[in-house]
Short mmCIF file of C-alpha atoms and ligand atoms in Angstrom, two decimals:
data_model
loop_
_atom_site.label_atom_id
_atom_site.label_comp_id
_atom_site.label_asym_id
_atom_site.label_seq_id
_atom_site.Cartn_x
_atom_site.Cartn_y
_atom_site.Cartn_z
CA MET A 190 -9.11 124.77 48.11
CA ILE A 191 -12.83 125.48 47.94
CA GLU A 192 -14.34 126.41 44.57
CA ARG A 193 -17.25 128.80 44.85
CA TRP A 194 -19.27 130.93 42.37
CA ARG A 195 -22.03 133.48 42.76
CA VAL A 196 -25.20 133.85 40.63
CA GLY A 197 -27.26 136.80 42.00
CA ASP A 198 -27.79 136.18 45.68
CA CYS A 199 -26.96 132.52 45.19
CA THR A 200 -23.70 130.89 46.21
CA LEU A 201 -22.61 127.61 44.44
CA THR A 202 -19.88 125.31 45.75
CA SER A 203 -18.22 122.33 44.34
CA VAL A 204 -17.46 119.57 46.82
CA LEU A 205 -14.99 117.11 45.14
CA GLU A 206 -15.01 113.42 45.62
CA ASP A 207 -12.56 112.40 42.93
CA GLU A 208 -10.76 113.59 39.74
CA THR A 209 -9.21 111.37 37.30
CA ARG A 210 -6.90 112.37 34.48
CA GLY A 211 -5.35 110.48 31.55
CA ILE A 212 -8.48 108.46 30.62
CA PRO A 213 -8.64 107.17 27.10
CA PRO A 214 -11.61 108.78 25.39
CA GLU A 215 -13.20 105.58 24.25
CA PHE A 216 -13.62 104.47 27.86
CA PHE A 217 -16.41 106.99 28.17
CA PHE A 218 -17.28 107.64 24.62
CA PRO A 219 -17.09 104.40 22.56
CA ASP A 220 -17.09 106.27 19.14
CA ALA A 221 -14.29 108.61 20.10
CA LYS A 222 -10.60 108.55 19.17
CA PRO A 223 -7.86 110.54 20.85
CA GLU A 224 -7.63 112.69 17.71
CA ASP A 225 -11.25 113.67 18.08
CA VAL A 226 -10.33 115.14 21.38
CA ALA A 227 -6.92 116.52 20.41
CA ARG A 228 -8.32 118.55 17.46
CA HIS A 229 -9.95 120.88 20.10
CA PRO A 230 -6.96 122.55 21.68
CA TRP A 231 -9.19 124.59 24.03
CA LEU A 232 -9.68 121.37 26.04
CA VAL A 233 -6.07 121.43 27.19
CA PRO A 234 -5.06 121.51 29.98
CA ASP A 235 -8.17 121.62 32.19
CA PHE A 236 -10.29 118.93 30.46
CA ALA A 237 -7.78 116.91 28.42
CA ASP A 238 -4.00 116.39 27.76
CA GLU A 239 -2.17 116.90 24.44
CA ARG A 240 -2.51 113.19 23.63
CA GLY A 241 -6.35 113.40 23.76
CA ARG A 242 -6.80 111.66 26.97
CA LEU A 243 -9.66 112.92 29.21
CA ALA A 244 -9.93 114.35 32.70
CA LEU A 245 -13.21 113.77 34.63
CA ARG A 246 -14.52 114.54 38.04
CA VAL A 247 -17.13 113.20 40.43
CA GLN A 248 -18.37 116.12 42.47
CA ALA A 249 -21.41 117.52 44.08
CA PHE A 250 -22.58 121.02 44.12
CA VAL A 251 -24.09 122.88 47.14
CA ILE A 252 -26.55 125.79 46.44
CA GLU A 253 -27.13 128.33 49.16
CA LEU A 254 -29.82 130.80 48.69
CA ARG A 255 -32.28 132.57 51.03
CA GLY A 256 -31.24 130.45 54.04
CA ARG A 257 -31.69 127.17 52.03
CA ARG A 258 -28.95 124.75 51.36
CA VAL A 259 -29.60 122.38 48.42
CA LEU A 260 -27.18 119.45 47.64
CA VAL A 261 -27.08 118.36 44.11
CA ASP A 262 -25.93 114.75 43.08
CA PRO A 263 -24.06 113.43 46.04
CA CYS A 264 -21.42 111.25 44.27
CA VAL A 265 -20.39 107.62 44.75
CA GLY A 266 -20.00 107.46 48.53
CA ASN A 267 -17.86 105.27 50.75
CA GLY A 268 -17.95 101.65 51.38
CA LYS A 269 -20.44 100.89 48.63
CA LYS A 270 -20.00 97.57 46.88
CA ARG A 271 -19.84 98.35 43.07
CA PRO A 272 -18.89 96.32 40.11
CA LEU A 273 -16.76 99.20 38.67
CA PRO A 274 -13.43 98.74 40.59
CA PHE A 275 -12.68 102.53 40.83
CA TRP A 276 -16.08 103.00 42.68
CA ASN A 277 -15.86 99.85 44.81
CA GLU A 278 -15.63 100.15 48.55
CA ARG A 279 -13.96 103.42 48.48
CA SER A 280 -12.98 105.74 51.33
CA TRP A 281 -12.84 109.35 50.05
CA PRO A 282 -12.55 112.24 52.41
CA PHE A 283 -15.72 113.73 50.87
CA MET A 284 -17.54 114.52 54.14
CA GLU A 285 -14.38 116.11 55.49
CA ARG A 286 -14.14 118.36 52.33
CA PHE A 287 -17.96 119.17 52.82
CA ALA A 288 -17.18 120.26 56.43
CA GLU A 289 -14.14 122.27 55.27
CA ALA A 290 -16.43 124.13 52.89
CA GLY A 291 -18.50 125.16 55.94
CA PHE A 292 -21.40 122.66 55.62
CA LYS A 293 -23.04 120.42 58.12
CA ALA A 294 -25.01 117.39 57.01
CA ASP A 295 -27.93 118.31 59.27
CA ALA A 296 -28.25 121.74 57.63
CA ILE A 297 -28.92 120.34 54.19
CA GLY A 298 -32.64 120.88 53.54
CA THR A 299 -33.03 119.40 49.98
CA VAL A 300 -31.07 116.88 47.98
CA VAL A 301 -31.61 117.04 44.27
CA HIS A 302 -30.78 113.96 42.01
CA THR A 303 -30.39 114.65 38.32
CA HIS A 304 -30.70 110.91 37.93
CA LEU A 305 -30.11 107.78 39.98
CA HIS A 306 -26.93 106.42 38.72
CA ALA A 307 -24.39 105.17 41.40
CA ASP A 308 -22.30 108.26 41.19
CA HIS A 309 -25.13 110.64 41.93
CA VAL A 310 -26.83 109.22 45.05
CA GLY A 311 -23.86 107.57 47.14
CA TRP A 312 -23.53 110.04 50.10
CA ASP A 313 -27.27 109.94 50.68
CA THR A 314 -26.48 106.96 52.94
CA ARG A 315 -23.55 106.03 55.24
CA LEU A 316 -22.82 102.68 57.06
CA GLU A 317 -23.73 102.66 60.61
CA GLY A 318 -22.87 99.23 62.04
CA ARG A 319 -24.20 96.98 59.28
CA ALA A 320 -27.01 99.29 58.20
CA TRP A 321 -27.10 101.96 55.55
CA VAL A 322 -28.64 105.09 57.24
CA PRO A 323 -29.41 108.60 55.74
CA THR A 324 -26.55 111.00 55.91
CA PHE A 325 -28.73 114.24 55.55
CA GLN A 326 -31.35 113.43 58.09
CA ASN A 327 -33.13 116.74 57.73
CA ALA A 328 -33.24 116.75 53.95
CA ARG A 329 -36.14 116.09 51.58
CA HIS A 330 -34.63 113.77 48.82
CA LEU A 331 -36.22 114.48 45.47
CA TYR A 332 -36.83 111.79 42.96
CA THR A 333 -38.81 111.71 39.71
CA GLN A 334 -41.27 108.87 39.24
CA ARG A 335 -39.88 107.60 35.93
CA GLU A 336 -36.29 107.52 37.35
CA LEU A 337 -37.42 105.75 40.45
CA ASP A 338 -39.51 103.11 38.73
CA TRP A 339 -36.49 102.51 36.32
CA VAL A 340 -33.98 102.00 39.17
CA ARG A 341 -36.42 99.92 41.19
CA ASN A 342 -36.92 97.66 38.24
CA GLY A 343 -33.24 97.07 37.83
CA GLY A 344 -32.00 100.28 36.10
CA ASN A 345 -28.84 99.15 34.28
CA PRO A 346 -29.35 95.52 34.81
CA GLY A 347 -26.62 93.89 36.86
CA ILE A 348 -24.55 97.08 37.11
CA ASP A 349 -25.08 98.04 40.74
CA GLY A 350 -26.90 97.60 43.91
CA VAL A 351 -27.86 101.39 44.13
CA PHE A 352 -31.43 101.00 45.00
CA ALA A 353 -30.85 98.76 47.99
CA ASP A 354 -28.12 100.69 49.74
CA SER A 355 -28.62 104.33 48.60
CA ILE A 356 -32.35 104.81 47.82
CA ALA A 357 -34.40 102.34 49.74
CA PRO A 358 -33.01 103.61 53.12
CA ILE A 359 -34.18 107.16 52.19
CA LEU A 360 -37.71 105.83 51.32
CA ASP A 361 -37.91 103.81 54.51
CA ALA A 362 -36.98 106.86 56.65
CA GLY A 363 -39.67 108.91 55.04
CA LEU A 364 -37.30 111.33 53.60
CA ALA A 365 -38.29 111.03 50.03
CA ASP A 366 -40.48 113.25 47.82
CA VAL A 367 -41.49 112.35 44.33
CA VAL A 368 -41.60 115.43 42.14
CA GLU A 369 -42.59 116.35 38.60
CA GLU A 370 -39.77 116.41 36.08
CA ASP A 371 -40.45 120.17 35.61
CA ALA A 372 -41.02 120.91 39.25
CA ASP A 373 -40.67 124.43 40.58
CA LEU A 374 -38.60 124.07 43.74
CA GLY A 375 -39.15 127.50 44.96
CA ASP A 376 -36.74 130.47 45.31
CA GLY A 377 -35.73 130.42 41.72
CA LEU A 378 -34.85 126.83 41.46
CA ARG A 379 -36.59 124.84 38.73
CA LEU A 380 -36.01 121.31 37.26
CA GLU A 381 -36.16 120.67 33.53
CA SER A 382 -36.67 117.22 31.96
CA THR A 383 -33.54 116.23 30.10
CA PRO A 384 -34.03 112.46 29.24
CA GLY A 385 -31.96 110.15 27.21
CA HIS A 386 -28.92 109.39 29.47
CA THR A 387 -31.57 107.95 31.76
CA PRO A 388 -35.36 107.89 31.31
CA GLY A 389 -36.28 110.40 34.06
CA HIS A 390 -33.11 112.55 34.00
CA VAL A 391 -33.58 116.19 35.02
CA SER A 392 -31.33 119.24 35.17
CA LEU A 393 -31.50 122.12 37.53
CA TRP A 394 -31.95 125.84 36.63
CA ILE A 395 -31.19 128.45 39.14
CA GLN A 396 -32.31 132.09 38.71
CA SER A 397 -31.49 134.94 41.14
CA ARG A 398 -31.62 138.57 40.51
CA GLY A 399 -31.73 138.28 36.71
CA GLU A 400 -28.83 135.87 36.65
CA THR A 401 -29.14 132.23 35.62
CA ALA A 402 -27.16 129.05 36.21
CA LEU A 403 -27.69 125.51 34.99
CA VAL A 404 -26.45 122.32 36.67
CA SER A 405 -26.17 119.71 33.89
CA GLY A 406 -26.19 116.38 35.43
CA ASP A 407 -25.22 113.80 32.84
CA PHE A 408 -26.94 115.14 29.62
CA LEU A 409 -23.28 115.74 28.90
CA HIS A 410 -20.27 114.35 30.60
CA HIS A 411 -17.33 116.26 29.25
CA PRO A 412 -16.69 119.62 27.48
CA VAL A 413 -15.53 117.66 24.29
CA GLN A 414 -19.35 117.11 23.80
CA CYS A 415 -19.69 120.80 23.35
CA ALA A 416 -17.55 120.51 20.35
CA GLU A 417 -18.90 117.01 19.36
CA PRO A 418 -22.51 116.95 20.56
CA GLN A 419 -23.22 113.70 18.75
CA LEU A 420 -20.71 111.77 20.95
CA ALA A 421 -22.74 109.18 22.97
CA GLU A 422 -21.51 108.33 26.40
CA ALA A 423 -21.18 104.64 27.33
CA GLY A 424 -24.07 104.92 29.83
CA ASP A 425 -26.53 106.70 27.64
CA GLU A 426 -29.74 104.55 27.68
CA ASP A 427 -31.51 106.06 24.65
CA VAL A 428 -28.59 107.45 22.44
CA GLU A 429 -30.74 109.31 19.91
CA LEU A 430 -32.82 111.06 22.74
CA ALA A 431 -29.68 111.94 24.60
CA ARG A 432 -28.19 113.49 21.48
CA ALA A 433 -31.42 115.60 21.01
CA THR A 434 -31.58 116.66 24.69
CA ARG A 435 -27.84 117.54 24.66
CA ARG A 436 -28.16 119.76 21.52
CA ARG A 437 -31.30 121.41 22.88
CA MET A 438 -29.77 122.12 26.24
CA LEU A 439 -26.47 123.47 24.83
CA GLU A 440 -28.51 125.86 22.62
CA ARG A 441 -30.39 127.01 25.72
CA ALA A 442 -27.30 127.48 27.78
CA ALA A 443 -25.57 129.48 25.11
CA ASP A 444 -28.64 131.61 24.34
CA THR A 445 -29.36 132.40 28.16
CA ARG A 446 -25.69 132.99 28.93
CA ALA A 447 -26.23 130.84 31.93
CA LEU A 448 -23.41 130.02 34.24
CA PHE A 449 -22.97 126.23 33.24
CA LEU A 450 -21.93 123.80 35.94
CA GLY A 451 -20.73 120.62 34.36
CA THR A 452 -21.44 117.81 36.95
CA HIS A 453 -18.35 115.71 35.69
CA PHE A 454 -16.24 118.57 34.41
CA ALA A 455 -12.74 118.49 35.87
CA ALA A 456 -10.42 121.37 36.96
CA ARG A 457 -12.82 124.31 36.20
CA PRO A 458 -16.28 123.02 36.14
CA ALA A 459 -18.12 126.43 35.92
CA GLY A 460 -18.19 128.47 32.73
CA ARG A 461 -20.13 129.59 29.71
CA VAL A 462 -21.33 127.70 26.65
CA GLU A 463 -20.77 129.51 23.39
CA ARG A 464 -21.80 128.65 19.91
CA GLN A 465 -19.13 127.89 17.33
CA GLY A 466 -20.33 127.04 13.84
CA ASP A 467 -22.91 124.38 14.29
CA ALA A 468 -21.35 123.17 17.68
CA PHE A 469 -20.26 124.77 20.83
CA VAL A 470 -17.19 125.65 23.05
CA PHE A 471 -17.04 125.74 26.76
CA VAL A 472 -15.37 128.71 28.26
CA PRO A 473 -14.50 128.18 31.91
CA LEU A 474 -14.66 131.10 34.34
ZN1 ZN B 582 -25.12 108.92 34.73
ZN1 ZN B 583 -22.49 110.51 36.40
#
């Protein structure tokens, strides 16, 4: 089952790595209780169950436009040693799904990273013998300087070895470009600085023939944060800045009627953000 959407001349495809259901909300949102989720019945069944437990995905999006293929946030990857047990030394059929969706690794021209957490850079490298080598050998891999500096200097201290196994091999191969946080990537693709979750976090706007889409990255993790935008995620580095960014971007998404692609949204990750009182709802397509 391949999930695909159109925005003007642009085609967007989700490539799934993993979807987990039945997660206690406090696992991702320390201040949330099951009733904070359960009081928003529109979250059920796609994004939560009746008991207020969450569903989350790890997925990448491929954007096809004007002959370009752009990969956004290539997930956790296989064989990576990670402290989180559900990410440690996995063997997901991600590249098989990528191929089933009609893509070849060599045909990816650009890899966009909204940020450099372990679940957004993993497939950039794969194990060949004992060495981590680039997966997308013809791609320019885009990084922002602030994010790169942050991860190079330890990122979340002690949490993972992302820089060594998933970023350094790309830099060493000469496949990295450092771009501005509001970089124009051409063909209607543009980054916007969305800091807070991490220091150099960016989101991706897509414009084609008068239509607009937005790939969130982790300025929000789950549709419950549309209804409860104050909910901080456990990984948010600067909680207050992340809150301000989240509200600003939800307002922009609602006002522009953009097709919103939630990077960690389960089941139906594409839809519209609509205002409801002083918060928002997510209406999946
Ligand atoms: Zn993150
Ligand atoms: Zn993430």
